[in-house]
Structures are given as C-alpha cells and as structure tokens.
Coordinates of C-alpha atoms in Angstrom, one line a residue:
Chain A
M1 CA 54.9 20.8 114.3
A2 CA 52.7 20.7 111.3
L3 CA 49.9 19.5 113.6
W4 CA 50.2 22.7 115.6
L5 CA 49.9 24.8 112.6
L6 CA 47.0 23.1 111.2
Q7 CA 45.3 23.3 114.4
L8 CA 46.0 26.9 114.5
A9 CA 44.9 27.4 111.0
G10 CA 41.6 25.7 112.1
D11 CA 41.1 27.7 115.2
V12 CA 42.0 31.0 113.6
A13 CA 39.6 30.4 111.0
Q14 CA 37.1 29.7 113.5
V15 CA 37.9 32.7 115.4
A16 CA 37.5 34.9 112.5
A17 CA 34.2 33.8 112.0
D18 CA 33.6 34.5 115.7
A19 CA 35.0 37.9 116.2
G20 CA 32.8 39.4 113.4
V21 CA 35.9 40.9 111.4
Q22 CA 35.0 38.8 108.3
A23 CA 33.0 41.6 106.9
A24 CA 35.9 44.0 107.1
Q25 CA 38.4 41.4 105.9
A26 CA 36.0 40.7 102.9
A27 CA 35.9 44.3 102.1
A28 CA 39.8 44.5 102.3
D29 CA 39.9 42.0 99.3
A30 CA 37.3 43.8 97.6
G31 CA 38.3 46.1 94.9
T32 CA 36.0 49.1 96.7
T33 CA 38.6 49.6 99.2
A34 CA 41.3 50.0 96.9
A35 CA 39.2 52.9 95.2
Q36 CA 39.0 54.4 98.7
D37 CA 42.6 53.9 99.4
A38 CA 43.5 55.7 96.0
A39 CA 40.7 58.6 96.9
Q40 CA 42.4 59.2 100.4
A41 CA 46.0 59.6 98.5
L42 CA 44.7 62.2 96.1
P43 CA 45.1 65.7 97.2
P44 CA 41.7 67.2 99.1
P45 CA 39.1 67.6 96.4
S46 CA 39.1 71.4 95.2
S47 CA 36.4 73.3 93.8
T48 CA 35.8 71.0 91.1
P49 CA 35.7 67.6 93.0
G50 CA 34.3 65.9 90.1
Q51 CA 37.6 66.2 87.9
M52 CA 39.3 64.0 90.4
V53 CA 36.8 61.6 91.5
G54 CA 36.1 60.8 87.9
R55 CA 39.3 59.5 86.9
G56 CA 40.1 58.3 90.3
R57 CA 43.7 57.6 89.4
L58 CA 46.9 58.3 90.9
V59 CA 48.7 60.6 88.3
G60 CA 52.4 60.4 88.2
G61 CA 54.5 59.1 90.9
W62 CA 57.5 57.9 88.8
E63 CA 59.8 59.4 91.4
Y64 CA 58.6 56.4 93.6
V65 CA 59.0 54.0 90.9
W66 CA 62.6 54.9 90.3
A67 CA 63.2 55.2 94.1
S68 CA 62.4 51.6 94.5
Y69 CA 64.7 50.6 91.7
I70 CA 67.5 52.6 93.2
V71 CA 67.0 51.0 96.5
T72 CA 66.8 47.4 95.2
W73 CA 69.8 48.0 92.8
T74 CA 71.9 49.4 95.5
G75 CA 71.0 46.7 98.1
I76 CA 72.0 44.0 95.5
V77 CA 75.2 45.9 94.8
L78 CA 76.1 46.3 98.5
Y79 CA 74.9 43.1 99.6
A80 CA 77.4 41.3 96.6
L81 CA 80.1 43.6 97.8
S82 CA 79.8 42.3 101.3
L83 CA 79.7 38.7 100.3
W84 CA 82.9 39.5 98.2
V85 CA 84.6 41.1 101.1
R86 CA 83.8 37.8 103.4
R87 CA 84.5 35.3 100.7
P88 CA 86.6 32.3 102.0
K89 CA 90.1 32.9 101.6
G90 CA 92.7 30.0 100.6
E91 CA 90.1 27.7 99.7
A92 CA 88.9 26.4 96.0
P93 CA 85.5 27.8 95.4
G94 CA 82.5 25.0 95.1
T95 CA 84.1 22.8 97.8
G96 CA 81.0 23.5 100.1
G97 CA 78.0 20.8 100.6
R98 CA 74.6 21.3 99.1
S99 CA 73.1 24.5 99.3
Chain B
M1 CA 57.9 11.0 143.1
S2 CA 58.4 9.8 140.1
G3 CA 57.0 10.4 136.6
L4 CA 57.2 13.4 134.3
L5 CA 54.7 15.3 136.0
G6 CA 56.2 14.6 139.5
Q7 CA 59.8 15.4 138.4
S8 CA 58.2 18.7 136.9
L9 CA 56.4 19.4 140.4
L10 CA 59.6 18.7 142.4
V11 CA 61.2 21.2 140.3
L12 CA 58.5 23.6 140.9
R13 CA 58.8 22.9 144.5
K14 CA 62.5 23.6 144.7
D15 CA 62.4 26.6 142.7
L16 CA 59.4 27.9 145.2
L17 CA 61.2 26.9 148.2
I18 CA 64.4 28.7 146.8
E19 CA 62.3 31.8 146.3
W20 CA 60.4 31.5 149.7
R21 CA 63.5 31.2 151.4
T22 CA 64.6 34.8 150.5
R23 CA 61.7 36.2 148.8
A24 CA 64.3 38.4 147.0
R25 CA 63.0 38.0 143.5
L26 CA 59.4 38.6 144.2
N27 CA 60.4 41.8 146.1
A28 CA 62.5 43.1 143.6
L29 CA 59.9 42.3 140.9
I30 CA 57.1 44.3 143.0
F31 CA 59.0 47.3 143.3
F32 CA 60.5 47.2 139.8
A33 CA 57.1 46.9 138.4
I34 CA 55.5 49.7 140.2
A35 CA 58.4 51.8 139.4
T36 CA 57.8 51.0 136.0
L37 CA 54.3 52.2 135.9
L38 CA 55.0 55.4 137.9
L39 CA 57.4 56.2 135.0
F40 CA 54.6 55.4 132.5
S41 CA 52.5 57.9 134.2
F42 CA 55.0 60.5 134.6
A43 CA 56.5 60.2 131.2
L44 CA 52.8 60.4 129.8
G45 CA 51.6 63.4 131.5
P46 CA 48.6 63.9 134.0
D47 CA 46.0 63.3 131.1
T48 CA 43.6 61.1 132.9
V49 CA 41.4 60.1 130.2
M50 CA 44.2 59.0 128.1
M51 CA 45.9 57.4 130.8
R52 CA 42.9 55.3 131.9
K53 CA 42.4 54.3 128.0
H54 CA 45.8 53.0 127.7
A55 CA 46.1 51.2 131.5
A56 CA 46.4 47.9 130.1
G57 CA 48.8 48.8 127.9
Y58 CA 51.1 50.0 130.9
L59 CA 50.1 47.1 133.0
W60 CA 51.4 44.7 130.4
L61 CA 54.6 46.6 129.7
G62 CA 55.4 46.9 133.1
L63 CA 54.8 42.9 133.8
L64 CA 56.7 42.4 130.5
F65 CA 59.8 44.3 131.5
S66 CA 59.8 42.6 135.3
S67 CA 59.3 39.1 133.5
M68 CA 62.8 39.9 131.7
L69 CA 64.4 40.2 135.2
S70 CA 62.5 37.1 136.6
L71 CA 63.0 34.9 133.6
G72 CA 66.8 35.6 133.9
E73 CA 66.9 34.9 137.2
S74 CA 65.4 31.9 137.1
F75 CA 68.4 30.3 135.3
R76 CA 70.9 32.3 137.1
I77 CA 70.5 30.4 140.2
E78 CA 70.8 27.3 138.2
S79 CA 74.2 28.5 136.9
E80 CA 75.7 29.0 140.3
N81 CA 77.6 26.2 141.8
L82 CA 76.9 23.9 138.6
A83 CA 73.2 23.4 140.0
M84 CA 72.1 22.8 136.5
D85 CA 74.4 19.8 135.8
G86 CA 73.7 18.4 139.1
L87 CA 70.1 18.5 138.6
K88 CA 70.6 16.8 134.8
L89 CA 72.7 14.1 136.8
I90 CA 70.0 13.0 139.4
P91 CA 68.8 12.5 136.7
V92 CA 65.7 14.8 136.0
D93 CA 64.0 14.9 132.7
P94 CA 65.1 18.0 131.0
R95 CA 61.3 18.2 129.8
A96 CA 60.3 18.0 133.4
I97 CA 63.0 21.1 134.0
F98 CA 61.0 23.2 131.2
L99 CA 57.8 22.3 132.7
G100 CA 58.7 23.1 136.4
K101 CA 60.4 26.2 135.5
T102 CA 57.9 27.6 133.4
M103 CA 55.3 26.8 135.9
G104 CA 57.4 28.6 138.5
N105 CA 57.6 31.7 136.2
T106 CA 54.1 31.5 135.2
L107 CA 53.2 31.6 139.1
L108 CA 55.4 34.5 139.7
L109 CA 54.2 36.2 136.9
W110 CA 50.7 35.8 137.8
L111 CA 50.9 36.9 141.5
L112 CA 53.3 40.2 140.3
S113 CA 50.2 40.8 138.2
L114 CA 47.7 40.3 140.8
V115 CA 49.5 42.7 143.0
L116 CA 50.0 45.3 140.1
L117 CA 46.2 45.1 139.7
P118 CA 45.4 47.5 142.4
V119 CA 48.4 49.8 141.8
T120 CA 46.9 49.9 138.4
I121 CA 43.5 50.8 139.6
A122 CA 44.8 53.4 141.7
L123 CA 47.1 54.9 139.2
F124 CA 45.1 55.2 136.2
D125 CA 41.5 55.1 137.7
V126 CA 40.2 52.4 135.7
T127 CA 37.2 50.2 136.7
V128 CA 37.0 46.4 136.3
T129 CA 34.0 46.3 134.2
L130 CA 33.8 42.5 133.3
G131 CA 34.1 41.0 136.7
W132 CA 37.2 39.9 138.7
P133 CA 37.2 36.1 137.7
T134 CA 37.5 37.2 134.2
L135 CA 40.4 39.3 134.8
V136 CA 42.4 36.9 137.0
G137 CA 42.0 34.1 134.4
I138 CA 43.3 36.6 131.7
F139 CA 46.1 37.1 134.0
L140 CA 46.8 33.5 134.3
V141 CA 46.8 32.9 130.3
G142 CA 49.0 36.0 129.6
S143 CA 51.5 34.7 132.3
M144 CA 51.4 31.4 130.7
A145 CA 52.1 32.8 127.3
I146 CA 54.8 34.9 128.3
S147 CA 56.4 32.3 130.5
A148 CA 57.0 29.6 127.7
P149 CA 59.0 31.1 125.3
G150 CA 60.7 33.1 128.1
T151 CA 61.9 29.9 129.9
V152 CA 63.4 28.5 126.7
Y153 CA 65.1 31.7 125.8
A154 CA 66.3 32.3 129.3
A155 CA 67.9 29.0 129.3
I156 CA 69.8 29.9 126.0
A157 CA 70.7 33.3 127.0
S158 CA 71.9 32.4 130.4
H159 CA 74.9 30.6 128.8
A160 CA 75.5 33.1 126.1
R161 CA 77.7 36.2 126.1
A162 CA 75.6 39.5 127.1
R163 CA 72.8 37.4 128.3
D164 CA 71.1 40.6 129.7
V165 CA 71.1 42.4 126.6
L166 CA 70.1 38.9 124.4
L167 CA 67.2 37.6 126.4
P168 CA 64.9 40.7 125.7
L169 CA 66.3 41.2 122.1
L170 CA 65.1 37.6 121.4
L171 CA 62.1 37.5 123.5
F172 CA 60.1 40.7 122.8
P173 CA 59.5 40.3 119.2
I174 CA 58.5 36.9 119.8
L175 CA 56.2 38.0 122.4
I176 CA 54.1 40.6 120.2
P177 CA 51.2 38.5 119.4
A178 CA 50.7 37.5 122.7
L179 CA 51.2 41.0 124.1
L180 CA 48.7 42.3 121.6
A181 CA 46.0 39.9 122.6
V182 CA 46.5 40.1 126.3
V183 CA 46.4 44.0 126.3
K184 CA 43.3 44.1 124.1
A185 CA 41.7 41.6 126.5
T186 CA 42.7 43.4 129.5
H187 CA 41.5 46.5 127.8
L188 CA 38.3 44.8 127.0
V189 CA 37.6 44.1 130.6
F190 CA 38.5 47.5 131.8
E191 CA 36.4 49.3 129.3
G192 CA 33.7 46.9 128.6
D193 CA 33.2 44.3 125.5
L194 CA 30.7 45.7 123.5
M195 CA 31.3 44.2 120.1
D196 CA 32.2 40.8 121.9
Q197 CA 35.7 40.8 120.7
L198 CA 36.9 39.1 124.0
K199 CA 36.6 35.6 123.3
S200 CA 38.6 36.2 120.0
W201 CA 41.6 37.5 121.8
M202 CA 41.3 34.9 124.4
R203 CA 41.6 32.5 121.9
L204 CA 44.5 33.9 120.1
L205 CA 46.3 34.1 123.6
G206 CA 45.4 30.6 124.2
C207 CA 46.8 29.4 120.7
F208 CA 49.8 31.2 121.4
A209 CA 50.3 29.8 124.9
I210 CA 49.6 26.2 123.8
I211 CA 52.0 26.4 120.9
Y212 CA 54.5 27.4 122.9
W213 CA 54.2 25.1 126.0
T214 CA 54.3 22.3 123.1
L215 CA 57.4 23.8 121.5
G216 CA 59.2 24.5 124.5
F217 CA 58.3 21.0 125.8
L218 CA 59.7 19.3 122.6
L219 CA 62.7 21.6 122.0
F220 CA 64.2 22.3 125.4
P221 CA 66.0 18.7 125.7
K222 CA 67.9 20.0 122.7
V223 CA 68.8 23.5 124.6
L224 CA 70.3 21.7 127.5
E225 CA 71.9 18.9 125.7
D226 CA 75.8 18.3 125.9
D227 CA 76.0 21.8 128.1
Chain C
M1 CA 56.9 37.9 74.0
P2 CA 54.5 34.8 75.0
L3 CA 53.0 35.2 78.4
I4 CA 54.2 31.6 79.5
T5 CA 58.1 32.6 79.1
P6 CA 58.8 33.3 82.7
L7 CA 57.2 30.0 83.6
L8 CA 59.5 28.2 81.5
I9 CA 62.5 29.9 82.6
L10 CA 61.1 29.4 86.1
V11 CA 60.7 25.6 85.6
G12 CA 64.4 25.5 84.2
V13 CA 65.5 27.4 87.4
V14 CA 63.8 25.0 89.8
G15 CA 65.1 22.0 87.7
L16 CA 69.0 23.5 88.1
L17 CA 68.2 24.2 91.9
L18 CA 67.5 20.6 92.5
A19 CA 70.2 19.5 90.2
H20 CA 72.6 21.7 92.6
A21 CA 71.1 20.0 95.7
F22 CA 71.8 16.6 94.5
V23 CA 74.5 16.5 92.0
P24 CA 77.7 17.4 93.5
S25 CA 79.5 18.2 90.4
V26 CA 76.7 20.9 89.4
R27 CA 77.8 23.0 92.4
R28 CA 80.9 24.1 90.8
W29 CA 79.1 26.1 88.3
S30 CA 75.7 26.1 88.9
W31 CA 76.0 29.9 90.5
K32 CA 77.5 31.3 87.6
A33 CA 74.5 29.9 85.4
F34 CA 72.0 31.6 88.1
L35 CA 74.0 35.0 87.9
G36 CA 73.9 34.8 84.0
I37 CA 69.9 34.0 84.0
A38 CA 69.5 36.8 86.6
V39 CA 71.7 39.6 84.8
V40 CA 70.0 38.7 81.7
M41 CA 66.5 39.1 83.3
F42 CA 67.3 42.1 85.3
L43 CA 68.3 43.7 81.7
V44 CA 64.9 43.0 80.5
Q45 CA 62.9 43.7 83.4
P46 CA 62.8 47.2 83.4
Y47 CA 61.2 47.1 79.9
L48 CA 58.6 44.7 80.7
A49 CA 57.7 46.5 84.3
L50 CA 58.5 50.2 83.2
S51 CA 57.2 50.3 80.0
W52 CA 55.6 47.0 78.6
A53 CA 52.8 46.3 81.6
P54 CA 50.0 48.6 81.6
P55 CA 49.6 51.0 84.5
E56 CA 47.1 49.9 87.1
R57 CA 43.5 51.1 87.0
E58 CA 43.6 52.8 90.6
M59 CA 47.2 53.7 91.5
G60 CA 48.5 54.4 87.8
E61 CA 52.3 54.2 87.3
V62 CA 52.7 53.9 91.1
Q63 CA 51.6 50.2 91.2
R64 CA 54.8 49.3 89.0
I65 CA 56.8 49.2 92.5
M66 CA 54.8 45.9 92.9
Y67 CA 57.1 44.2 90.4
M68 CA 60.2 44.9 92.9
H69 CA 58.4 44.7 96.2
V70 CA 56.2 41.6 95.9
P71 CA 58.7 39.3 94.6
Q72 CA 61.6 40.4 97.0
V73 CA 59.4 39.7 100.0
W74 CA 58.5 36.2 98.7
M75 CA 61.8 35.7 98.5
A76 CA 62.6 36.7 102.0
L77 CA 59.9 34.4 102.9
L78 CA 61.3 31.4 100.9
A79 CA 64.8 32.0 102.4
L80 CA 63.1 31.7 106.0
T81 CA 61.3 28.6 104.7
L82 CA 64.9 27.1 104.0
N83 CA 66.1 28.4 107.4
F84 CA 63.2 26.6 109.2
C85 CA 63.8 23.6 107.4
C86 CA 67.5 23.7 107.9
S87 CA 67.0 24.3 111.8
V88 CA 64.7 21.0 112.0
A89 CA 67.2 19.1 110.0
F90 CA 69.8 20.3 112.2
L91 CA 67.9 18.8 115.2
L92 CA 67.2 15.6 113.7
K93 CA 71.2 14.8 112.4
K94 CA 73.9 17.3 113.4
S95 CA 75.8 18.6 110.3
W96 CA 77.7 21.5 109.8
V97 CA 76.2 21.8 106.4
T98 CA 72.4 22.4 107.4
D99 CA 73.9 25.0 110.1
A100 CA 75.8 26.7 107.4
L101 CA 72.8 27.3 105.3
A102 CA 70.8 28.0 108.2
E103 CA 72.9 30.9 108.6
A104 CA 73.1 31.8 105.5
S105 CA 69.5 31.6 104.5
A106 CA 68.7 33.5 107.5
E107 CA 70.7 36.4 106.4
V108 CA 69.8 36.4 103.1
G109 CA 66.1 36.5 104.2
V110 CA 66.7 39.2 106.3
Y111 CA 68.2 41.3 103.5
F112 CA 65.4 40.3 101.3
G113 CA 62.8 41.4 103.9
A114 CA 64.5 44.9 104.6
V115 CA 64.5 45.7 101.0
G116 CA 61.2 44.5 100.4
V117 CA 59.8 46.4 103.6
T118 CA 61.7 49.6 102.5
L119 CA 59.8 49.4 99.2
G120 CA 56.5 48.7 100.8
A121 CA 57.0 52.0 102.7
I122 CA 58.0 53.7 99.2
W123 CA 54.9 52.3 97.8
A124 CA 52.5 53.3 101.0
K125 CA 53.6 56.9 100.4
P126 CA 51.8 57.9 97.4
T127 CA 48.9 55.4 97.9
W128 CA 48.3 55.6 101.6
G129 CA 49.6 59.3 101.9
V130 CA 52.1 58.1 104.4
Y131 CA 55.1 55.8 104.9
W132 CA 54.0 53.6 107.8
D133 CA 50.3 52.8 108.0
W134 CA 50.3 49.7 110.5
D135 CA 49.4 47.6 107.4
P136 CA 49.2 44.2 108.4
R137 CA 51.7 43.0 105.7
L138 CA 54.0 45.8 106.4
T139 CA 54.0 45.4 110.1
T140 CA 54.2 41.7 110.1
A141 CA 57.3 41.8 107.5
A142 CA 58.9 44.5 110.0
I143 CA 58.6 42.3 112.8
M144 CA 59.9 39.3 111.2
I145 CA 63.0 41.2 110.2
V146 CA 63.5 42.2 113.7
I147 CA 63.2 38.4 115.2
Y148 CA 65.8 37.4 112.2
M149 CA 68.2 39.9 113.3
G150 CA 67.7 38.7 117.0
Y151 CA 68.6 34.9 115.4
L152 CA 71.6 36.6 113.8
T153 CA 72.7 38.3 116.9
L154 CA 72.4 35.0 118.9
R155 CA 74.7 33.5 116.5
R156 CA 77.1 35.9 116.8
F157 CA 77.1 35.7 120.8
V158 CA 77.6 32.0 121.1
E159 CA 81.3 30.9 120.4
D160 CA 81.0 27.4 120.8
P161 CA 80.0 26.3 117.0
E162 CA 78.0 23.4 118.5
K163 CA 76.2 25.2 120.9
R164 CA 75.5 27.9 118.6
A165 CA 73.9 25.5 115.7
T166 CA 71.8 23.6 118.4
W167 CA 70.6 26.8 120.0
S168 CA 70.1 28.7 116.8
S169 CA 68.3 25.9 115.2
V170 CA 65.7 26.0 118.4
M171 CA 65.5 29.9 117.9
G172 CA 64.9 29.4 114.0
I173 CA 61.9 26.8 114.9
I174 CA 60.4 28.9 117.4
S175 CA 60.5 32.1 115.1
Y176 CA 59.2 30.4 112.3
V177 CA 56.2 29.0 113.9
D178 CA 55.7 32.5 115.4
L179 CA 54.9 34.0 112.1
P180 CA 51.3 33.0 111.0
V181 CA 50.4 33.8 114.7
L182 CA 51.9 37.3 114.4
W183 CA 50.2 37.6 110.8
F184 CA 47.0 36.9 112.5
S185 CA 47.4 39.0 115.7
V186 CA 48.6 42.1 113.5
K187 CA 45.9 41.6 111.2
W188 CA 43.0 41.5 114.0
W189 CA 44.3 44.3 115.7
N190 CA 44.7 46.6 112.7
S191 CA 41.1 45.3 111.3
L192 CA 39.4 46.7 114.2
H193 CA 40.4 50.3 113.4
Q194 CA 41.2 50.3 109.9
V195 CA 41.2 48.2 106.7
Q196 CA 44.0 48.6 104.2
S197 CA 44.9 46.5 101.2
S198 CA 46.8 46.5 98.2
P199 CA 44.3 45.4 95.0
K200 CA 45.2 42.3 93.3
T201 CA 44.6 42.9 89.4
V202 CA 44.6 39.8 87.2
D203 CA 45.6 41.1 84.1
P204 CA 47.7 38.5 82.4
D205 CA 50.3 41.2 81.4
M206 CA 50.8 42.2 85.0
T207 CA 51.1 38.3 86.3
M208 CA 53.7 38.0 83.2
V209 CA 55.6 40.6 84.5
L210 CA 55.3 39.5 88.3
R211 CA 56.4 36.1 87.6
W212 CA 59.4 37.3 85.4
S213 CA 60.4 39.5 88.4
A214 CA 59.8 36.5 91.0
T215 CA 62.1 34.3 88.9
M216 CA 64.7 36.7 88.3
F217 CA 64.9 37.3 92.1
L218 CA 65.1 33.8 92.6
C219 CA 68.3 33.4 90.6
L220 CA 69.8 36.4 92.6
L221 CA 68.5 34.7 95.7
S222 CA 70.3 31.5 94.8
V223 CA 73.4 33.4 93.9
F224 CA 73.5 35.1 97.2
I225 CA 72.6 32.0 99.4
I226 CA 75.2 29.7 97.7
H227 CA 77.9 32.3 98.2
R228 CA 77.1 33.2 101.8
F229 CA 76.7 29.4 102.2
R230 CA 80.2 29.3 101.3
V231 CA 81.3 31.9 103.7
A232 CA 79.5 30.3 106.5
Y233 CA 80.8 26.9 105.8
A234 CA 84.2 27.8 105.4
A235 CA 84.0 29.6 109.0
R236 CA 82.5 26.7 110.3
Q237 CA 85.5 24.4 108.8
A238 CA 88.1 26.9 110.3
E239 CA 86.1 26.6 113.6
V240 CA 85.9 23.0 114.4
A241 CA 89.4 22.2 112.6
P242 CA 92.6 21.3 114.9
P243 CA 94.1 24.5 116.0
E244 CA 97.5 24.0 113.6
A245 CA 95.1 23.7 110.5
L246 CA 93.8 27.2 111.3
A247 CA 94.5 29.5 108.5
P248 CA 95.3 33.0 109.3
G249 CA 92.2 35.4 109.5
A250 CA 89.9 32.6 108.1
A251 CA 87.7 32.6 111.3

C-alpha cells in the first residue's frame, strides 16, 4: 500500500514537471496571487481607483466570521445531541475497547 | 490450464462465452449508450460549437452510465444458481476471478467505446485530430481504469440490499479522477494538443488504473471470503 | 500568553490519547478530561481568534475564519486516517473493536469535513466573491465527503455484521487511497484555467491561535469518536449476541 502511494507520489511529481503547470502552482503559493484574489473580491474600482488598490485589504466582513462560528457551534451541539440520542442503553459506560 | 493467469483467462473465456451465446448484454448496452448520447444532445440544445467542445465529456458520461449496467450484470449472472459458489469450489483462486472479471468488463467497455465513437463523431461533429491509435489507446486505458474498482464494488453491491442504487453511489465519486483524466485526454485528441498536456493526463489515468488493479487484486479475496 | 502554550497542551492531549488507547482503566474517565479541556479552550478561543490575533494584511478580519475552518478539515483528515488504519487492521485480524472504531471515525470524519467545507464556502464568498469556485481544496474535500457518505450508506445496507465489516474495510482502503489521486487530478484540472490559493502567513501569533484551535478541536474529536465508538460497539454486541440476550431496542 505504502509502496503504491510512494510510487504515485513520485510519478505525480514527475508529471507535474512535465505538464508545465509548475509555474502556475508556484504562482499559487506565492503571495502575489493572494493579492489578486483580494483585489478580485473588492468592488469594481470607482472613479478613484487608487484608494481601494492602495489599501489592498478587505474591509469588514465580520458577518462571515460570525457565520462561521455559528455554523461550528450549531454543528457541535447538533452532533452531540445525536450522539446522546443514540447512546447505548442499559449498559455501563466505558465498557468499550480501545478507541 | 493452471496457474493464476491461466485461471483468469478461463474465467474470462467463460464470461465471454456466456456473453456470446446471448449477446444480450452488449446489445442492450449499445442501445442504452446511444440513447444517453442522444439525450445529452437534446438536453443541451442544438448549439453545435458547444456540443463539439464538450463531446468528450458526453461520450465518457455515456460510457460511465453504461458501465454501471454492465458491471452489475457481470455479477448478477454469478448469483444465479449459486454459480459463484460453484466457481469457488472448483476451486478457482478469487484473485483469478477478479482478473478474469475485470478483463471481461474492460473488454466489453472498450468494445462499447469503439462502437460509440462513430456515433459521437456523427452526433457532435468532432474530428480526431491526433490520430486513431492514440484514441483507441486512451479508450483502452480508460476502460481499464473504470473496470478495476467497478469489479470490486459490483461484487460488494451484488450481495447488498438495493444493489442498483448502491453501485453508482459507491463508484461514481471514486471514479472522478479517472473521469477527469480520460475526458481531458479524449478532449485533447479531438481538439488538438497545443500545450502537450496529453502525456500528463495519460500518466494520471495510468496511475489510477495500476493502483486499482493492484488494490483489487489484493482485496478481492476478502470480498468473496465466507460468502 | 506564551506562544508555546498550545503546543504544551497538545502534547498533554496526545499523551492522554495514547493512555486511552493502551491503558484500559483510563478509558472510564478520559472523555471527561477531553471534554473539560475542550470546554476551557472553546471559552478562550473566541478572544484569541477574534481580538488577540492581528487581522491579515490582504483579507483583513475575514481571515479569522481560518481558525475555525482549517483545524476542522484537519480533524476530518485525521479521522479518515484512523478509519483507514482500522480498515487495514480489521482485514489483518477480525475484531469488533476496530470495526466499530472504523464506523465511528468515518462518521465523525464526515461531520468535520462537512462543517469544514461549509466554512470554506463561507470564507470563499468575501475573498473570491462566490461561495464555490472549484478550488482544489474545496472540491477535493467535497468529493471526499461524498465518498465517505457512500461508505456509511454501504454499512447501512448490509445486515450481516461480518460481511458489513469486511466489505466496508475494503471500501475504506479503496476510498482512502483515492484521496491523493483525487487531490492531484482536481488540482491539475483546475490549474489549467485558473489558480486560487489561500495565502499562508507565518505570523507567530497566528500560528499560535491556529494551534490552539487545532488542539481544541482534537479534544472535541476525541470526545465525539469515543462516544460514537460506544454507540457502534454496543450495536455490534447486540447484533452478534445470541437472540435471548438481545436487549429491547439495543439494535
């Protein structure tokens, strides 16, 4: 199994070199792309483009951060609840094997 | 004839013989696949430029859907009259059953793809830019890549409840890398390979096929065990 | 707070996990310890992630989603790795423990993966302008979830516990091996028409908060897997027990 994964990894590395996509991937890891991404997400430049580009940063967006917290917390509560509903009945807890 | 390869070829010969006597499976598959291709062209409208661009995708989706039928069928024939138990009692090495079945499924899918090719060319107005041998080779490796995990999962699904739902559900997501690679490769043969990408996609497809033939070979005895 | 703190807690948590795995008496109370650590870390984490850590240079405050998104995807991968190990272990030596653990880790892995992908989509909206952009990470994670949902479906569709365990082990191995191939295929497929990436910042404060969150989710993952394991193990015991020993409603 590990052997095959190794072979795959080696082959994949070779292919990546062949395909000529390494330039694109290098660009992906460089910070420049991040700046492009952020710039894409900004609203289209208005009459004073220098203002937005100069700062180059997403402003605000706290609602997305809160949304991520709400999703995480709701998920945890719901999943814990489902585990509680499905709990083994009539058996002392902790009798299981290793986990 | 003995030995692993000999046994595999015997299983293959048995399957092909069953297939040849009725020719039911191949006929049904061909009509199903052609119907799928027709449905694609109806559902996506008469925009010829777009259809030509996406022809490789339609062709392989049609083949993928047909392969679900043929894979399921290849184990259904074994479940009749406990044929699989008889096969194991002879005894045939389970790995030989895997190799034989996978070769059979590969062959069937490959034949199907060769039959579908002229239909695709006619329906979607594509041209084979890079030459026929390349295309036939891509079809063969693609069929091998689909057949190996397909055979393992068909064997599992054939004994489970709701096997017709289960097989595509389990198999489609696993096959996504193979589908991506084979569609890209076929597309490049149709449209021309300007940036020399064909080789890398073929290597990915080849890797996928090798990995799953090996995995299937190693794991298939477990699937058939105490069955 | 010293930057090394989360690493120290992580060492303690890993030690407790090892003790849980090898010392039977620890198993009675270890989940309470994990839960306690998780609760304390969860109470502190919003302060660290939302106020203490600096905003990122390009993405501003939105980057704070990373502290929730990335660790949960890691936990999904960790759980699925555990599933793979259990699948291999079951095929080598049959045991209801590894089977139940494989079931537990697959379900918890799917849970964390689903939350992780959802958060990834939420993160994508302000940074890329759309919820879904066929980013290789997001796409691979989404397909991974579909694959393991298939795994869980297979487990439900097979009644015979022994066959279910064997077949799902085979599927667990096949699915896990598929993940790297999937990752590379989606990456190439994607890189041919566009390149997306999330920038890596090496600010030590950010690393510290990320490690804090990862340790916190590791505790939560342990609690979830331990309890899901008990559910699965009890169900297995009820299935393989002789009929008269069947407790009502245990299956």
